Short mmCIF file of C-alpha atoms (C1' of nucleotides) in Angstrom, two decimals:
data_model
loop_
_atom_site.label_atom_id
_atom_site.label_comp_id
_atom_site.label_asym_id
_atom_site.label_seq_id
_atom_site.Cartn_x
_atom_site.Cartn_y
_atom_site.Cartn_z
CA MET A 1 0.00 0.00 0.00
CA LEU A 2 1.26 3.43 -0.91
CA ASP A 3 1.31 6.28 1.55
CA LEU A 4 -2.05 8.03 1.35
CA LYS A 5 -0.36 11.40 1.74
CA LEU A 6 2.04 10.69 -1.06
CA VAL A 7 -0.83 9.91 -3.42
CA GLN A 8 -2.67 13.03 -2.31
CA LYS A 9 0.27 15.37 -2.53
CA ASN A 10 2.16 13.87 -5.42
CA PRO A 11 -0.31 12.26 -7.81
CA GLU A 12 2.02 12.88 -10.75
CA LEU A 13 4.63 10.60 -9.26
CA VAL A 14 2.04 7.87 -8.87
CA ARG A 15 0.67 8.38 -12.35
CA GLU A 16 4.16 8.03 -13.74
CA ALA A 17 4.78 4.83 -11.79
CA LEU A 18 1.53 3.32 -12.97
CA GLU A 19 2.41 4.18 -16.55
CA LYS A 20 5.82 2.53 -16.24
CA ARG A 21 4.13 -0.60 -15.01
CA GLY A 22 1.54 -0.51 -17.75
CA SER A 23 -1.08 -0.64 -15.02
CA ASP A 24 -4.72 0.06 -15.75
CA ILE A 25 -5.26 1.70 -12.37
CA ASP A 26 -6.50 5.25 -12.89
CA ILE A 27 -5.18 7.96 -10.61
CA GLU A 28 -8.02 10.29 -11.64
CA VAL A 29 -10.48 8.01 -9.89
CA PHE A 30 -8.57 8.56 -6.70
CA ASN A 31 -8.25 12.31 -7.20
CA SER A 32 -11.95 12.90 -7.60
CA LEU A 33 -12.79 10.68 -4.63
CA ASP A 34 -10.31 12.55 -2.49
CA GLN A 35 -11.69 15.92 -3.55
CA LYS A 36 -15.19 14.83 -2.57
CA ARG A 37 -13.86 13.42 0.68
CA LYS A 38 -12.28 16.71 1.68
CA GLU A 39 -15.51 18.59 1.09
CA LEU A 40 -17.55 16.13 3.14
CA VAL A 41 -15.06 16.06 5.99
CA GLN A 42 -15.13 19.79 6.27
CA GLU A 43 -18.91 19.91 6.38
CA VAL A 44 -19.39 17.06 8.82
CA GLU A 45 -16.67 18.24 11.18
CA THR A 46 -18.22 21.67 11.43
CA LEU A 47 -21.54 20.07 12.36
CA LYS A 48 -19.92 17.76 14.86
CA ALA A 49 -18.14 20.64 16.52
CA GLU A 50 -21.50 22.36 16.88
CA ARG A 51 -23.08 19.23 18.27
CA ASN A 52 -20.31 18.74 20.81
CA ARG A 53 -20.63 22.30 21.97
CA ALA A 54 -24.38 21.93 22.39
CA SER A 55 -23.90 18.65 24.20
CA GLY A 56 -21.73 20.33 26.76
CA GLU A 57 -24.30 23.05 27.20
CA ILE A 58 -27.13 20.52 27.62
CA SER A 59 -25.10 18.68 30.19
CA LYS A 60 -24.44 21.87 32.11
CA ARG A 61 -28.10 22.88 32.11
CA LYS A 62 -29.29 19.45 33.16
CA ARG A 63 -26.97 19.41 36.10
CA SER A 64 -28.15 22.80 37.26
CA GLY A 65 -31.76 21.82 36.70
CA GLU A 66 -32.43 24.14 33.78
CA ASP A 67 -34.50 23.30 30.75
CA ALA A 68 -32.66 22.23 27.61
CA SER A 69 -35.46 21.01 25.40
CA ASP A 70 -34.93 23.74 22.81
CA LEU A 71 -31.30 22.72 22.30
CA ILE A 72 -32.16 19.05 22.26
CA GLU A 73 -34.68 19.67 19.52
CA THR A 74 -32.24 21.60 17.31
CA MET A 75 -29.57 19.02 17.87
CA GLY A 76 -31.92 16.31 16.77
CA LYS A 77 -31.86 17.84 13.30
CA VAL A 78 -28.10 18.28 13.35
CA ALA A 79 -27.67 14.68 14.45
CA SER A 80 -29.65 13.29 11.55
CA ARG A 81 -27.71 15.45 9.09
CA VAL A 82 -24.44 14.23 10.63
CA LYS A 83 -25.59 10.68 10.22
CA GLU A 84 -26.33 11.24 6.56
CA LEU A 85 -22.99 12.87 5.88
CA ASP A 86 -21.14 10.24 7.88
CA SER A 87 -22.51 7.40 5.84
CA GLU A 88 -21.78 9.24 2.62
CA LEU A 89 -18.26 9.91 3.82
CA GLY A 90 -17.83 6.30 4.88
CA GLU A 91 -18.68 5.17 1.40
CA ILE A 92 -16.23 7.56 -0.23
CA GLU A 93 -13.49 6.54 2.17
CA ALA A 94 -14.13 2.87 1.53
CA ARG A 95 -13.81 3.42 -2.21
CA GLU A 96 -10.69 5.47 -1.73
CA ARG A 97 -9.15 2.75 0.38
CA GLU A 98 -10.16 0.13 -2.15
CA TRP A 99 -8.33 2.10 -4.77
CA LEU A 100 -5.31 2.47 -2.55
CA VAL A 101 -4.97 -1.21 -1.68
CA SER A 102 -5.34 -2.16 -5.33
CA CYS A 103 -2.60 0.20 -6.39
CA PRO A 104 0.78 -1.45 -6.99
CA ASN A 105 4.07 -0.31 -5.51
CA ILE A 106 6.16 2.40 -7.13
CA PRO A 107 9.17 0.81 -8.86
CA ASN A 108 12.55 1.90 -7.57
CA GLU A 109 14.23 4.39 -9.91
CA THR A 110 16.89 1.81 -10.72
CA THR A 111 14.34 -0.68 -11.98
CA PRO A 112 14.75 -0.79 -15.75
CA LEU A 113 11.95 0.45 -17.96
CA GLY A 114 10.19 -2.14 -20.06
CA LYS A 115 6.86 -3.53 -21.13
CA SER A 116 7.18 -7.27 -20.62
CA GLU A 117 9.48 -10.08 -19.63
CA ASP A 118 11.19 -9.70 -23.00
CA ASP A 119 12.66 -6.44 -21.72
CA ASN A 120 14.29 -7.90 -18.61
CA PRO A 121 18.04 -7.32 -18.81
CA VAL A 122 20.46 -10.13 -17.96
CA LEU A 123 22.86 -8.96 -15.26
CA ARG A 124 25.28 -11.85 -15.05
CA TYR A 125 25.92 -15.50 -15.74
CA TRP A 126 27.51 -18.04 -13.44
CA GLY A 127 29.14 -21.23 -14.60
CA ASP A 128 28.69 -22.92 -17.96
CA LYS A 129 26.11 -25.03 -19.63
CA PRO A 130 27.01 -28.70 -19.11
CA LYS A 131 28.50 -30.30 -22.20
CA LEU A 132 26.28 -33.26 -22.86
CA ASP A 133 27.21 -35.54 -25.74
CA PHE A 134 23.72 -36.96 -25.93
CA LYS A 135 20.23 -35.57 -26.24
CA PRO A 136 19.21 -34.66 -22.70
CA LYS A 137 15.85 -35.79 -21.39
CA GLU A 138 13.39 -33.49 -19.78
CA HIS A 139 13.11 -34.05 -16.04
CA TRP A 140 9.70 -35.73 -16.04
CA GLU A 141 10.83 -38.24 -18.60
CA LEU A 142 13.99 -39.03 -16.66
CA GLY A 143 12.33 -38.98 -13.23
CA THR A 144 9.55 -41.26 -14.39
CA ALA A 145 11.93 -43.66 -16.11
CA LEU A 146 14.00 -43.89 -12.94
CA GLY A 147 10.89 -44.75 -10.93
CA GLY A 148 10.99 -41.61 -8.76
CA LEU A 149 8.23 -39.51 -10.26
CA ASP A 150 4.64 -40.59 -10.72
CA PHE A 151 2.22 -38.12 -12.28
CA GLU A 152 -0.53 -40.63 -13.06
CA ARG A 153 -1.07 -41.71 -9.51
CA ALA A 154 -0.85 -38.07 -8.38
CA ALA A 155 -3.67 -37.30 -10.80
CA LYS A 156 -5.66 -40.12 -9.25
CA LEU A 157 -5.08 -38.79 -5.74
CA ALA A 158 -5.62 -35.15 -6.44
CA GLY A 159 -5.62 -34.09 -10.08
CA ALA A 160 -3.47 -32.23 -12.52
CA ARG A 161 -0.48 -30.24 -11.31
CA PHE A 162 0.46 -32.67 -8.60
CA ALA A 163 3.24 -35.22 -8.43
CA VAL A 164 4.17 -38.16 -6.24
CA GLN A 165 7.84 -38.67 -5.45
CA PHE A 166 9.03 -42.14 -4.51
CA GLY A 167 12.23 -43.46 -3.02
CA TRP A 168 15.31 -41.63 -4.29
CA ALA A 169 13.18 -38.75 -5.56
CA ALA A 170 11.58 -38.14 -2.19
CA ARG A 171 15.00 -38.44 -0.62
CA LEU A 172 16.49 -35.99 -3.10
CA GLU A 173 13.75 -33.47 -2.39
CA ARG A 174 14.41 -33.78 1.33
CA ALA A 175 18.17 -33.58 0.78
CA LEU A 176 17.84 -30.39 -1.23
CA ALA A 177 15.64 -28.80 1.39
CA ALA A 178 17.97 -29.75 4.24
CA PHE A 179 21.01 -28.61 2.27
CA MET A 180 19.43 -25.24 1.51
CA LEU A 181 18.41 -24.69 5.11
CA ASP A 182 21.85 -25.63 6.35
CA VAL A 183 23.42 -23.03 4.07
CA GLN A 184 20.92 -20.26 4.76
CA VAL A 185 20.98 -20.86 8.50
CA GLY A 186 24.53 -22.03 9.09
CA GLU A 187 26.43 -19.90 6.60
CA HIS A 188 24.23 -16.90 5.99
CA GLY A 189 22.91 -16.30 9.47
CA HIS A 190 19.18 -16.71 8.94
CA THR A 191 16.98 -17.74 11.83
CA GLU A 192 15.07 -20.85 10.87
CA VAL A 193 11.32 -20.67 11.33
CA ILE A 194 8.49 -23.14 11.11
CA PRO A 195 5.38 -21.03 10.61
CA PRO A 196 1.75 -22.00 10.15
CA TYR A 197 1.07 -23.26 6.63
CA MET A 198 -2.36 -21.68 6.77
CA VAL A 199 -2.93 -18.03 7.52
CA ASN A 200 -5.91 -15.75 7.99
CA SER A 201 -7.05 -13.12 5.54
CA THR A 202 -5.43 -10.31 7.53
CA SER A 203 -2.06 -11.89 6.92
CA MET A 204 -2.80 -12.35 3.24
CA PHE A 205 -3.74 -8.72 3.09
CA GLY A 206 -0.59 -7.66 4.89
CA THR A 207 1.70 -9.04 2.22
CA GLY A 208 -0.50 -7.98 -0.68
CA GLN A 209 -2.03 -11.29 -1.80
CA LEU A 210 -5.41 -9.87 -0.91
CA PRO A 211 -7.60 -8.33 -2.11
CA LYS A 212 -6.31 -8.29 -5.68
CA PHE A 213 -5.04 -11.83 -6.03
CA ALA A 214 -7.60 -13.82 -4.09
CA GLY A 215 -8.04 -16.21 -6.99
CA ASP A 216 -4.41 -17.28 -6.92
CA SER A 217 -4.64 -18.94 -3.54
CA PHE A 218 -6.48 -21.85 -2.00
CA LYS A 219 -8.96 -20.93 0.70
CA LEU A 220 -10.40 -23.46 3.09
CA ALA A 221 -14.16 -23.75 2.84
CA ASP A 222 -16.00 -22.26 5.84
CA TRP A 223 -12.76 -21.04 7.38
CA ASP A 224 -10.91 -17.79 7.16
CA TYR A 225 -7.79 -19.78 6.35
CA TYR A 226 -5.69 -19.68 3.23
CA LEU A 227 -3.02 -22.20 2.33
CA ILE A 228 0.13 -20.16 2.11
CA PRO A 229 1.24 -19.47 -1.48
CA THR A 230 4.73 -18.76 -0.12
CA ALA A 231 6.38 -18.54 3.30
CA GLU A 232 6.75 -14.83 2.59
CA VAL A 233 3.23 -14.47 3.93
CA PRO A 234 3.65 -15.96 7.41
CA LEU A 235 7.25 -14.76 7.82
CA THR A 236 6.54 -11.16 6.89
CA ASN A 237 3.43 -11.10 9.05
CA LEU A 238 5.39 -12.30 12.08
CA TYR A 239 6.02 -8.69 12.97
CA ARG A 240 2.69 -7.30 11.88
CA ASP A 241 1.52 -4.49 14.19
CA GLU A 242 4.83 -4.51 16.01
CA VAL A 243 7.50 -1.92 16.61
CA LEU A 244 11.03 -3.29 16.31
CA GLU A 245 14.20 -1.96 17.87
CA GLU A 246 16.55 -0.34 15.41
CA ASP A 247 19.42 -2.50 16.67
CA MET A 248 17.58 -5.64 15.61
CA LEU A 249 17.72 -4.74 11.92
CA PRO A 250 18.18 -6.46 9.65
CA VAL A 251 16.18 -9.44 10.92
CA LYS A 252 16.80 -12.44 8.68
CA PHE A 253 14.36 -15.34 8.69
CA CYS A 254 14.16 -18.40 6.52
CA ALA A 255 11.69 -21.22 6.38
CA LEU A 256 11.09 -24.42 4.51
CA THR A 257 7.40 -24.71 3.77
CA PRO A 258 5.08 -26.20 1.25
CA CYS A 259 3.53 -23.59 -1.00
CA PHE A 260 0.08 -23.85 -2.50
CA ARG A 261 -1.01 -22.03 -5.62
CA SER A 262 -4.13 -22.32 -7.68
CA GLU A 263 -2.26 -21.41 -10.88
CA ALA A 264 -5.54 -20.06 -12.18
CA GLY A 265 -4.98 -18.53 -15.58
CA SER A 266 -1.98 -20.67 -16.37
CA TYR A 267 -3.93 -23.34 -18.23
CA GLY A 268 -1.84 -24.93 -20.88
CA LYS A 269 1.39 -23.51 -19.46
CA ASP A 270 4.00 -25.96 -18.16
CA THR A 271 1.44 -28.71 -18.00
CA LYS A 272 4.07 -31.39 -17.88
CA GLY A 273 6.47 -32.03 -15.08
CA LEU A 274 7.25 -30.31 -11.82
CA ILE A 275 7.71 -26.74 -12.99
CA ARG A 276 4.22 -25.53 -12.21
CA GLN A 277 2.51 -27.41 -9.40
CA HIS A 278 -0.34 -26.72 -7.02
CA GLN A 279 1.96 -27.74 -4.19
CA PHE A 280 5.71 -27.40 -3.93
CA HIS A 281 8.41 -26.88 -1.35
CA LYS A 282 10.37 -23.70 -1.07
CA VAL A 283 13.01 -22.34 1.25
CA GLU A 284 12.09 -18.71 1.63
CA MET A 285 14.17 -15.88 3.03
CA VAL A 286 12.52 -12.81 4.49
CA ARG A 287 14.28 -9.73 5.80
CA PHE A 288 13.14 -6.78 7.83
CA ALA A 289 15.63 -4.12 6.87
CA HIS A 290 16.56 -0.60 7.80
CA PRO A 291 15.22 1.68 5.04
CA GLU A 292 18.67 3.15 4.53
CA HIS A 293 20.27 -0.22 3.89
CA SER A 294 17.56 -2.27 2.24
CA TYR A 295 19.17 -2.24 -1.19
CA GLU A 296 22.39 -3.63 0.23
CA ASP A 297 20.20 -6.28 1.85
CA LEU A 298 18.67 -7.09 -1.51
CA GLU A 299 22.10 -7.69 -3.04
CA GLU A 300 23.12 -9.86 -0.11
CA MET A 301 19.93 -11.87 -0.18
CA THR A 302 20.26 -12.49 -3.90
CA ALA A 303 23.83 -13.65 -3.34
CA ASN A 304 22.53 -15.95 -0.58
CA ALA A 305 20.20 -17.56 -3.09
CA GLU A 306 22.91 -17.85 -5.74
CA THR A 307 25.19 -19.66 -3.30
CA ILE A 308 22.94 -22.71 -3.43
CA LEU A 309 23.32 -23.15 -7.18
CA GLN A 310 27.03 -22.44 -6.99
CA LYS A 311 27.51 -25.14 -4.39
CA LEU A 312 25.48 -27.53 -6.48
CA GLY A 313 27.48 -26.52 -9.52
CA ILE A 314 24.57 -25.60 -11.73
CA HIS A 315 24.77 -22.91 -14.39
CA TYR A 316 22.40 -19.96 -13.99
CA ARG A 317 21.91 -16.33 -14.83
CA VAL A 318 20.53 -13.39 -12.92
CA ILE A 319 18.08 -11.07 -14.59
CA GLU A 320 16.39 -7.96 -13.36
CA LEU A 321 12.68 -7.56 -13.82
CA CYS A 322 11.65 -4.47 -15.73
CA THR A 323 8.85 -2.11 -14.70
CA GLY A 324 6.35 -3.92 -16.88
CA ASP A 325 7.09 -7.35 -15.41
CA ILE A 326 7.77 -6.63 -11.76
CA GLY A 327 5.36 -7.94 -9.12
CA PHE A 328 2.54 -5.95 -7.59
CA SER A 329 4.26 -5.29 -4.25
CA SER A 330 7.83 -5.08 -5.40
CA ALA A 331 9.98 -2.02 -6.00
CA LYS A 332 12.88 -3.99 -7.43
CA THR A 333 13.27 -7.67 -8.24
CA TYR A 334 16.08 -9.96 -9.32
CA ASP A 335 15.21 -13.34 -10.73
CA ILE A 336 17.66 -16.19 -10.74
CA GLU A 337 17.14 -18.42 -13.73
CA VAL A 338 18.64 -21.86 -13.77
CA TRP A 339 19.74 -23.64 -16.90
CA LEU A 340 17.64 -26.67 -17.83
CA PRO A 341 19.35 -28.72 -20.58
CA GLY A 342 16.30 -30.93 -21.12
CA GLN A 343 14.11 -27.95 -21.82
CA ASP A 344 16.98 -26.05 -23.44
CA LYS A 345 15.89 -22.98 -21.46
CA TYR A 346 16.60 -20.84 -18.44
CA ARG A 347 13.83 -21.11 -15.88
CA GLU A 348 13.10 -19.03 -12.80
CA ILE A 349 14.26 -20.72 -9.61
CA SER A 350 14.37 -17.74 -7.28
CA SER A 351 12.92 -14.28 -7.11
CA CYS A 352 14.41 -11.73 -4.73
CA SER A 353 12.55 -8.49 -4.12
CA ASN A 354 12.79 -5.34 -2.13
CA ILE A 355 9.25 -4.38 -1.21
CA GLU A 356 10.46 -1.22 0.53
CA ASP A 357 7.70 -0.03 2.88
CA PHE A 358 4.80 -1.25 0.76
CA GLN A 359 4.05 -4.32 2.88
CA ALA A 360 5.27 -2.67 6.08
CA ARG A 361 2.62 -0.01 5.69
CA ARG A 362 -0.10 -2.56 4.96
CA ALA A 363 0.95 -4.77 7.82
CA ASN A 364 2.00 -1.90 10.09
CA ILE A 365 5.55 -3.10 10.75
CA ARG A 366 7.65 -0.32 12.21
CA PHE A 367 10.86 0.35 14.05
CA LYS A 368 11.98 3.02 16.45
CA PRO A 369 14.97 4.99 15.20
CA ARG A 370 17.32 5.70 18.08
CA ASP A 371 17.51 9.44 17.52
CA SER A 372 13.84 10.04 16.86
CA LYS A 373 10.63 9.77 18.80
CA LYS A 374 8.64 8.85 15.73
CA THR A 375 8.48 5.30 14.53
CA ALA A 376 9.17 4.56 10.88
CA PHE A 377 8.22 1.72 8.59
CA VAL A 378 10.81 -0.97 8.00
CA HIS A 379 11.58 -2.27 4.56
CA THR A 380 10.67 -5.88 3.89
CA LEU A 381 12.44 -8.13 1.44
CA ASN A 382 11.82 -11.66 0.36
CA GLY A 383 13.55 -14.16 -1.84
CA SER A 384 13.54 -17.85 -2.57
CA GLY A 385 16.59 -19.62 -1.39
CA LEU A 386 15.55 -21.70 -3.40
CA ALA A 387 12.41 -23.24 -4.80
CA VAL A 388 13.05 -26.87 -3.88
CA GLY A 389 10.89 -28.46 -6.56
CA ARG A 390 12.50 -26.50 -9.35
CA THR A 391 15.95 -27.21 -7.97
CA PHE A 392 15.02 -30.88 -8.06
CA VAL A 393 14.22 -30.37 -11.74
CA ALA A 394 17.54 -28.64 -12.31
CA VAL A 395 19.49 -31.45 -10.65
CA LEU A 396 17.78 -34.04 -12.80
CA GLU A 397 18.30 -32.21 -16.05
CA ASN A 398 21.88 -31.14 -15.34
CA PHE A 399 23.24 -34.32 -13.78
CA GLN A 400 21.68 -36.90 -16.06
CA GLN A 401 24.05 -39.28 -17.80
CA ALA A 402 24.15 -40.69 -21.30
CA ASP A 403 23.08 -44.10 -20.01
CA GLY A 404 19.90 -42.67 -18.52
CA SER A 405 21.16 -42.63 -14.95
CA LEU A 406 21.44 -39.70 -12.57
CA LEU A 407 24.50 -38.64 -10.61
CA ILE A 408 24.00 -36.98 -7.25
CA PRO A 409 25.83 -33.63 -6.98
CA GLU A 410 28.76 -33.60 -4.53
CA ALA A 411 27.13 -31.13 -2.19
CA LEU A 412 24.08 -33.33 -1.70
CA LYS A 413 25.87 -36.62 -1.02
CA PRO A 414 25.97 -36.15 2.74
CA TYR A 415 22.20 -35.86 2.67
CA MET A 416 21.44 -38.83 0.43
CA GLY A 417 22.00 -41.72 2.79
CA GLY A 418 24.67 -43.25 0.61
CA ILE A 419 22.95 -42.86 -2.72
CA GLU A 420 25.45 -41.50 -5.24
CA LYS A 421 23.87 -42.57 -8.45
CA VAL A 422 20.33 -43.41 -9.47
CA GLU A 423 19.81 -46.03 -12.16
CA ALA A 424 16.77 -47.38 -13.89
CA PRO A 425 15.12 -50.20 -11.92
"C1'" G B 1 -17.76 -29.39 20.49
"C1'" G B 2 -19.68 -27.66 25.83
"C1'" A B 3 -19.22 -23.90 30.02
"C1'" G B 4 -17.20 -19.45 31.81
"C1'" A B 5 -13.93 -14.87 32.09
"C1'" G B 6 -11.93 -10.95 29.61
"C1'" G B 7 -10.24 -7.28 25.59
"C1'" U B 8 -9.38 0.52 28.08
"C1'" G B 9 -3.35 5.12 26.69
"C1'" G B 10 4.11 2.35 26.00
"C1'" C B 11 2.65 -1.19 30.10
"C1'" C B 12 -0.52 -2.40 34.55
"C1'" G B 13 -5.22 -0.94 35.99
"C1'" A B 14 -10.00 2.07 37.51
"C1'" G B 15 -14.39 3.68 35.20
"C1'" C B 16 -19.16 0.44 32.79
"C1'" U B 17 -26.66 3.21 37.81
"C1'" G B 18 -24.89 7.33 29.90
"C1'" G B 19 -23.36 14.05 30.42
"C1'" C B 20 -16.53 19.07 31.52
"C1'" U B 21 -13.82 11.16 31.41
"C1'" G B 22 -9.32 11.52 26.19
"C1'" A B 23 -10.28 8.74 30.15
"C1'" A B 24 -8.52 8.24 38.01
"C1'" G B 25 -4.31 5.76 40.10
"C1'" G B 26 0.30 3.26 39.43
"C1'" C B 27 4.63 1.83 36.47
"C1'" G B 28 7.71 3.47 32.73
"C1'" C B 29 9.71 7.69 30.22
"C1'" A B 30 11.41 13.16 29.82
"C1'" C B 31 12.86 17.63 32.14
"C1'" G B 32 13.85 20.28 36.68
"C1'" C B 33 14.97 20.52 41.98
"C1'" C B 34 17.16 18.32 46.10
"C1'" U B 35 20.97 15.16 47.74
"C1'" G B 36 27.76 13.91 47.78
"C1'" C B 37 28.90 7.38 48.52
"C1'" U B 38 24.44 1.44 45.23
"C1'" A B 39 20.03 4.82 45.65
"C1'" A B 40 16.01 7.52 47.20
"C1'" G B 41 12.83 11.84 47.60
"C1'" C B 42 10.08 16.11 45.55
"C1'" G B 43 7.92 18.93 41.38
"C1'" U B 44 6.31 19.28 36.36
"C1'" G B 45 5.24 17.05 31.89
"C1'" U B 46 4.00 12.61 29.04
"C1'" A B 47 -1.55 9.08 23.50
"C1'" A B 48 -2.28 8.63 18.35
"C1'" U B 49 -4.27 10.15 13.67
"C1'" G B 50 -6.44 13.83 10.44
"C1'" G B 51 -7.84 19.28 9.43
"C1'" G B 52 -6.82 24.79 10.25
"C1'" G B 53 -2.99 28.48 12.01
"C1'" U B 54 3.92 31.44 11.50
"C1'" A B 55 2.83 30.31 16.47
"C1'" A B 56 0.53 30.00 21.36
"C1'" C B 57 -3.51 27.23 19.97
"C1'" U B 58 -7.83 25.07 17.94
"C1'" C B 59 -11.45 21.53 15.63
"C1'" A B 60 -12.59 16.33 14.54
"C1'" U B 61 -11.83 11.09 15.34
"C1'" U B 62 -10.11 6.98 18.41
"C1'" C B 63 -11.56 2.84 25.04
"C1'" G B 64 -10.92 -5.15 20.21
"C1'" G B 65 -13.96 -4.46 15.11
"C1'" G B 66 -18.76 -3.25 12.97
"C1'" G B 67 -23.81 -1.67 13.54
"C1'" G B 68 -27.89 0.39 16.66
"C1'" U B 69 -30.45 3.49 20.65
"C1'" U B 70 -29.74 8.85 22.27
"C1'" C B 71 -29.29 15.79 21.91
"C1'" A B 72 -25.00 12.96 24.10
"C1'" A B 73 -21.92 6.12 24.64
"C1'" A B 74 -15.67 3.45 27.24
"C1'" U B 75 -20.47 3.19 29.70
"C1'" C B 76 -27.09 0.61 27.16
"C1'" C B 77 -28.60 -3.09 22.87
"C1'" C B 78 -27.18 -6.45 18.55
"C1'" C B 79 -23.45 -9.00 15.45
"C1'" C B 80 -18.39 -10.42 14.70
"C1'" C B 81 -13.12 -11.18 16.03
"C1'" C B 82 -9.38 -12.34 19.48
"C1'" U B 83 -7.22 -14.00 24.25
"C1'" C B 84 -7.50 -16.86 28.72
"C1'" U B 85 -9.57 -20.85 32.14
"C1'" C B 86 -12.24 -25.50 32.89
"C1'" C B 87 -14.50 -29.95 30.51
"C1'" G B 88 -14.66 -33.14 26.17
"C1'" C B 89 -12.04 -35.02 21.83
"C1'" C B 90 -7.42 -35.73 19.52
"C1'" A B 91 -1.53 -36.37 16.39
#
RNA sequence: GGAGAGGUGGCCGAGCUGGCUGAAGGCGCACGCCUGCUAAGCGUGUAAUGGGGUAACUCAUUCGGGGGUUCAAAUCCCCCCCUCUCCGCCA
């Protein structure tokens, strides 16, 4: 959520930001609502002041035994007018707020201009594509052939966009998750968290999933519970309505959680394999940062995510999302895209964003600067470190062998219970 | 699932037979005084948000959230949320 005052006092800045994003949100709608609001407020407050004065007078007369019926009668009329204006004002304010919470964040000035994902600049590459002297399989083909992946039975249990992992595949998933956590906790100083995997609508609102993206999540019938689409939601909301000490910042959390997404609107996209599932595991990093240092935090967090692929020895590139492709809440986002030989493509495996104070304002997360009496909003950041399911895909596609077997990357061996190579049954 | 208790300012805690109560008292905090040994005492001040004014100041809103009654609601009525205790059930 943007600062109401900013939108009121600097609508041009907001208009510009919306244009850069290619957003269809109209600032004029807000402007006219706000104009009307100001007029109503002025009128109703004048009446209320009059009513309060009269109330005091009535009270005084009553206590001294005087008659006040004339005042009471006049105030009856004022009261009904106040009621009218109040309800009108309430409606305007509700619409104004609706506009405000549907308005995306203002991109940071360093976020590159662009219309779509085609305009996202590549910042850097790490490593090299593996030299395979055979035609690489796609991960679902390999995983199925090796007896680890089963999409048919998953469809029987639940439906499309689910998978069952057996034996080595389940073990590999667990190994990846444990490995990632060990790095993010042990080497990068994150505090490990196990949060609820369901959250209430207030939490979903706090991070920006609601109200605009309600259809993207799973909601439990008859409960105000949503399955978390990412651990960003519970982790960021941990400090909702709290005031942190300046010395605490940055606070660095990470969590391994399942993530649940409806993937509405993605019909026909990535229908095969593990790339786009209703349920997947992700190690998520969330930071509460000092506003003055949040962009350094973004660089560090992105590096934290990259470390995982470097240790695994998998080629990737880092791109920066342009203004037309950046997420609703984000001011600046780096995506890490891993190389998938089977698909012959780079695919997103991590997304690291600085949300600045956009979520902090929604969720009311503040800190107390040492030299000031006023509290200020923190900056929140989040990034995958990494998406476990997609890393599983990357391992399969990058470490497959000509004979159809799969080698386990060095870094994962300690986690694999002695499995070093997976061969067809 | 059943029964009960409660949600008030940074915190604790009165008020809840409706009317100078934005809210006693305490703690904490800030400033000042006093005092020469840890420390204590005394005095004063101390909510947030929005509007107007250079300013002193002033107006409005806020006692979990929403609605209602009334000239007037922290106080009365209705709905919802949350927390706690006891019982039941349960990995």
